[in-house]
Short mmCIF file of C-alpha atoms and ligand atoms in Angstrom, two decimals:
data_model
loop_
_atom_site.label_atom_id
_atom_site.label_comp_id
_atom_site.label_asym_id
_atom_site.label_seq_id
_atom_site.Cartn_x
_atom_site.Cartn_y
_atom_site.Cartn_z
CA MET A 1 17.50 -20.30 3.59
CA PHE A 2 13.91 -21.25 2.98
CA HIS A 3 11.91 -19.64 0.23
CA LEU A 4 8.10 -19.71 0.12
CA THR A 5 6.73 -19.50 -3.39
CA PHE A 6 3.22 -18.52 -4.42
CA ARG A 7 1.71 -18.18 -7.89
CA ARG A 8 -1.48 -16.40 -8.89
CA ARG A 9 -3.12 -15.74 -12.24
CA PHE A 10 -4.98 -12.56 -13.12
CA ALA A 11 -6.40 -10.84 -16.17
CA MET A 12 -5.73 -7.19 -16.94
CA GLY A 13 -6.12 -4.49 -19.54
CA HIS A 14 -3.66 -1.73 -20.31
CA ARG A 15 -2.14 0.38 -22.98
CA LEU A 16 1.34 1.84 -23.45
CA ILE A 17 1.43 5.38 -24.82
CA ALA A 18 5.06 6.43 -24.41
CA SER A 19 6.90 3.67 -26.28
CA GLY A 20 5.86 4.68 -29.78
CA SER A 21 4.35 1.28 -30.51
CA GLU A 22 0.96 1.74 -32.20
CA ARG A 23 0.16 -1.88 -31.43
CA CYS A 24 0.60 -1.36 -27.68
CA ALA A 25 -1.12 2.06 -27.61
CA VAL A 26 -4.57 0.57 -28.22
CA PRO A 27 -6.21 -0.78 -25.04
CA HIS A 28 -5.77 -4.55 -24.92
CA GLY A 29 -5.40 -7.26 -22.33
CA HIS A 30 -3.22 -10.09 -21.08
CA ASN A 31 -3.62 -13.04 -18.78
CA GLU A 32 -0.72 -12.76 -16.41
CA ILE A 33 0.88 -15.06 -13.86
CA VAL A 34 2.60 -13.50 -10.88
CA THR A 35 4.99 -15.63 -8.85
CA VAL A 36 6.52 -14.34 -5.63
CA ARG A 37 9.33 -15.80 -3.57
CA LEU A 38 9.28 -14.91 0.13
CA GLN A 39 12.02 -15.32 2.72
CA ALA A 40 12.31 -14.74 6.43
CA VAL A 41 13.72 -11.37 7.43
CA ARG A 42 15.57 -13.16 10.25
CA PRO A 43 16.20 -16.73 9.10
CA ALA A 44 16.16 -19.34 11.88
CA ARG A 45 16.26 -23.09 12.22
CA LEU A 46 12.97 -25.03 12.28
CA ASP A 47 11.61 -25.18 15.82
CA GLY A 48 10.99 -28.91 16.10
CA GLY A 49 7.27 -28.32 16.59
CA ALA A 50 5.30 -26.63 13.87
CA ASN A 51 8.43 -26.66 11.65
CA MET A 52 7.37 -23.92 9.29
CA VAL A 53 8.67 -20.49 8.39
CA GLU A 54 5.10 -19.13 8.38
CA PRO A 55 1.77 -20.83 7.71
CA PHE A 56 1.19 -20.56 3.93
CA GLU A 57 -2.32 -19.30 4.44
CA ARG A 58 -1.14 -16.39 6.52
CA ALA A 59 1.79 -15.53 4.28
CA LYS A 60 -0.31 -15.24 1.14
CA ALA A 61 -3.78 -14.31 2.38
CA THR A 62 -3.75 -10.51 2.00
CA TRP A 63 -1.61 -10.65 -1.14
CA HIS A 64 -3.92 -13.01 -2.99
CA ARG A 65 -7.03 -11.16 -1.74
CA TRP A 66 -5.59 -7.99 -3.25
CA ILE A 67 -4.68 -9.70 -6.53
CA ASP A 68 -8.14 -11.31 -6.80
CA THR A 69 -10.28 -8.32 -5.82
CA ALA A 70 -8.26 -5.29 -6.93
CA VAL A 71 -5.74 -6.26 -9.62
CA ASP A 72 -7.70 -8.91 -11.49
CA HIS A 73 -9.64 -7.32 -14.38
CA ALA A 74 -8.35 -3.86 -13.51
CA LEU A 75 -7.41 -1.42 -16.24
CA GLN A 76 -3.79 -0.28 -15.94
CA LEU A 77 -3.08 3.26 -17.12
CA SER A 78 -0.19 5.68 -16.85
CA GLU A 79 -0.88 8.65 -14.57
CA THR A 80 -0.41 10.83 -17.64
CA ASP A 81 -2.97 8.88 -19.75
CA PRO A 82 -5.87 11.14 -20.87
CA LEU A 83 -8.25 8.19 -20.45
CA LEU A 84 -8.05 8.90 -16.70
CA ALA A 85 -9.76 12.22 -17.20
CA TRP A 86 -12.37 10.53 -19.37
CA PHE A 87 -13.21 8.03 -16.62
CA ALA A 88 -13.23 10.82 -14.02
CA ALA A 89 -15.76 12.75 -16.09
CA GLN A 90 -17.88 9.93 -17.55
CA GLU A 91 -17.61 6.92 -15.26
CA PRO A 92 -16.17 8.09 -11.93
CA HIS A 93 -17.65 5.09 -10.13
CA ARG A 94 -15.15 2.93 -12.05
CA LEU A 95 -12.04 4.83 -11.05
CA ASP A 96 -11.28 2.37 -8.25
CA ARG A 97 -10.92 -0.29 -11.00
CA ILE A 98 -8.03 1.57 -12.61
CA LEU A 99 -4.50 0.77 -11.55
CA VAL A 100 -2.52 4.00 -12.04
CA SER A 101 1.19 3.74 -12.67
CA PRO A 102 4.05 6.27 -12.72
CA GLY A 103 4.60 6.18 -16.48
CA ASP A 104 3.48 3.40 -18.77
CA PRO A 105 2.23 0.22 -17.06
CA THR A 106 4.86 -2.10 -18.54
CA THR A 107 5.63 -5.53 -17.13
CA GLU A 108 8.84 -4.15 -15.59
CA LEU A 109 7.01 -1.34 -13.82
CA LEU A 110 4.20 -3.53 -12.59
CA ALA A 111 6.68 -6.04 -11.20
CA CYS A 112 8.15 -3.25 -9.03
CA CYS A 113 4.75 -1.81 -7.96
CA LEU A 114 3.37 -5.28 -7.12
CA MET A 115 6.48 -6.28 -5.20
CA ALA A 116 6.43 -3.01 -3.23
CA LYS A 117 2.76 -3.58 -2.37
CA LEU A 118 3.48 -7.14 -1.22
CA ASN A 119 6.36 -5.90 0.99
CA THR A 120 3.99 -3.31 2.45
CA PHE A 121 1.45 -6.04 3.28
CA LEU A 122 4.17 -8.21 4.85
CA ALA A 123 5.55 -5.32 6.90
CA ALA A 124 2.06 -4.53 8.19
CA ASP A 125 1.67 -8.17 9.21
CA GLY A 126 4.63 -8.13 11.54
CA GLY A 127 7.51 -7.87 9.12
CA ARG A 128 8.66 -11.49 9.53
CA LEU A 129 8.77 -12.07 5.79
CA ARG A 130 9.85 -10.05 2.77
CA CYS A 131 9.59 -10.63 -0.95
CA ALA A 132 12.97 -11.68 -2.35
CA GLU A 133 11.86 -12.04 -5.97
CA ILE A 134 8.87 -11.47 -8.19
CA ARG A 135 8.17 -12.92 -11.60
CA LEU A 136 5.53 -11.55 -13.90
CA GLU A 137 4.66 -13.56 -16.99
CA GLU A 138 2.72 -11.60 -19.58
CA THR A 139 2.57 -14.44 -22.07
CA PRO A 140 3.76 -18.07 -21.84
CA THR A 141 7.02 -16.97 -23.44
CA ASN A 142 7.58 -13.40 -22.18
CA GLY A 143 8.16 -12.40 -18.60
CA VAL A 144 10.07 -10.21 -16.19
CA ALA A 145 11.79 -11.19 -12.97
CA PHE A 146 13.00 -8.69 -10.39
CA ASP A 147 14.94 -9.08 -7.19
CA GLY A 148 16.27 -6.35 -4.94
CA ASP A 149 14.46 -3.30 -3.56
CA PRO A 150 11.63 -2.31 -5.89
CA LEU A 151 11.61 1.24 -4.47
CA ASP A 152 15.14 1.67 -5.93
CA ALA A 153 13.93 0.63 -9.38
CA LEU A 154 10.68 2.64 -9.61
CA PRO A 155 11.05 5.83 -11.72
CA ALA A 156 12.04 8.99 -9.85
CA GLN A 157 8.63 10.55 -10.46
CA ALA A 158 7.07 7.84 -8.27
CA GLY A 159 8.19 10.00 -5.36
CA ALA A 160 10.33 8.11 -2.87
CA GLY A 161 8.94 8.26 0.62
CA THR A 162 5.59 9.73 -0.39
CA ASP A 163 2.28 8.02 0.22
CA ARG A 164 1.59 6.04 -2.92
CA TRP A 165 -0.75 3.08 -3.25
CA TRP A 166 2.05 0.51 -3.18
CA LEU A 167 3.12 1.89 0.20
CA ARG A 168 -0.34 1.58 1.79
CA PRO A 169 -1.38 -1.81 3.23
CA ASP A 170 -4.90 -1.47 1.89
CA MET A 171 -6.69 -2.77 -1.22
CA SER A 172 -5.98 0.41 -3.26
CA ILE A 173 -4.46 0.39 -6.80
CA ASN A 174 -4.33 4.14 -7.30
CA ASP A 175 -4.15 7.40 -5.38
CA LEU A 176 -7.24 8.95 -6.88
CA GLN A 177 -9.33 8.63 -3.70
CA ALA A 178 -6.56 10.38 -1.78
CA GLY A 179 -6.94 13.37 -4.08
CA THR A 180 -3.39 13.33 -5.38
CA ALA A 181 -4.34 12.87 -9.02
CA GLY A 182 -7.30 12.96 -11.37
CA GLY A 183 -10.48 14.75 -10.41
ZN1 LIG B 201 0.19 -5.26 -23.48
#
């Protein structure tokens, strides 16, 4: 089976408030590299003409646009982080720059949310491809890889089947505009 692989780099800020690590509880940032491996939902032989699974540009266009415009330089916060209320009160015009996660925005959790979003984009574009694996490198030496169904790995509070940002094929990175949180 063919696998299409795409890599993208982005910068982000976050903090982790549930793990008990004082070092991680202070807002800080990382330069991350996300690598995705796509495969055909219905694998077939090359057609003898164009001989491609899918044009690279089409396969990665929406994904990379979302990474570049929405995820890059976003602040990642848990939906329980009190900083969300601070932004809502003091700088509400910046809420769309905050990626809100179900629990702390760890590398593991983000791998699942990003993979789910990519699968949502691919489904909206005809469903010919799906993401088979995602790799998220937080530093040159630390990273997380995930394969399987990210919806099975997200925490239960993420609400299976409900309308969360990773299930919407738009540029959103939180549900604050939809009125499900914050305010
Ligand atoms: Zn960190």
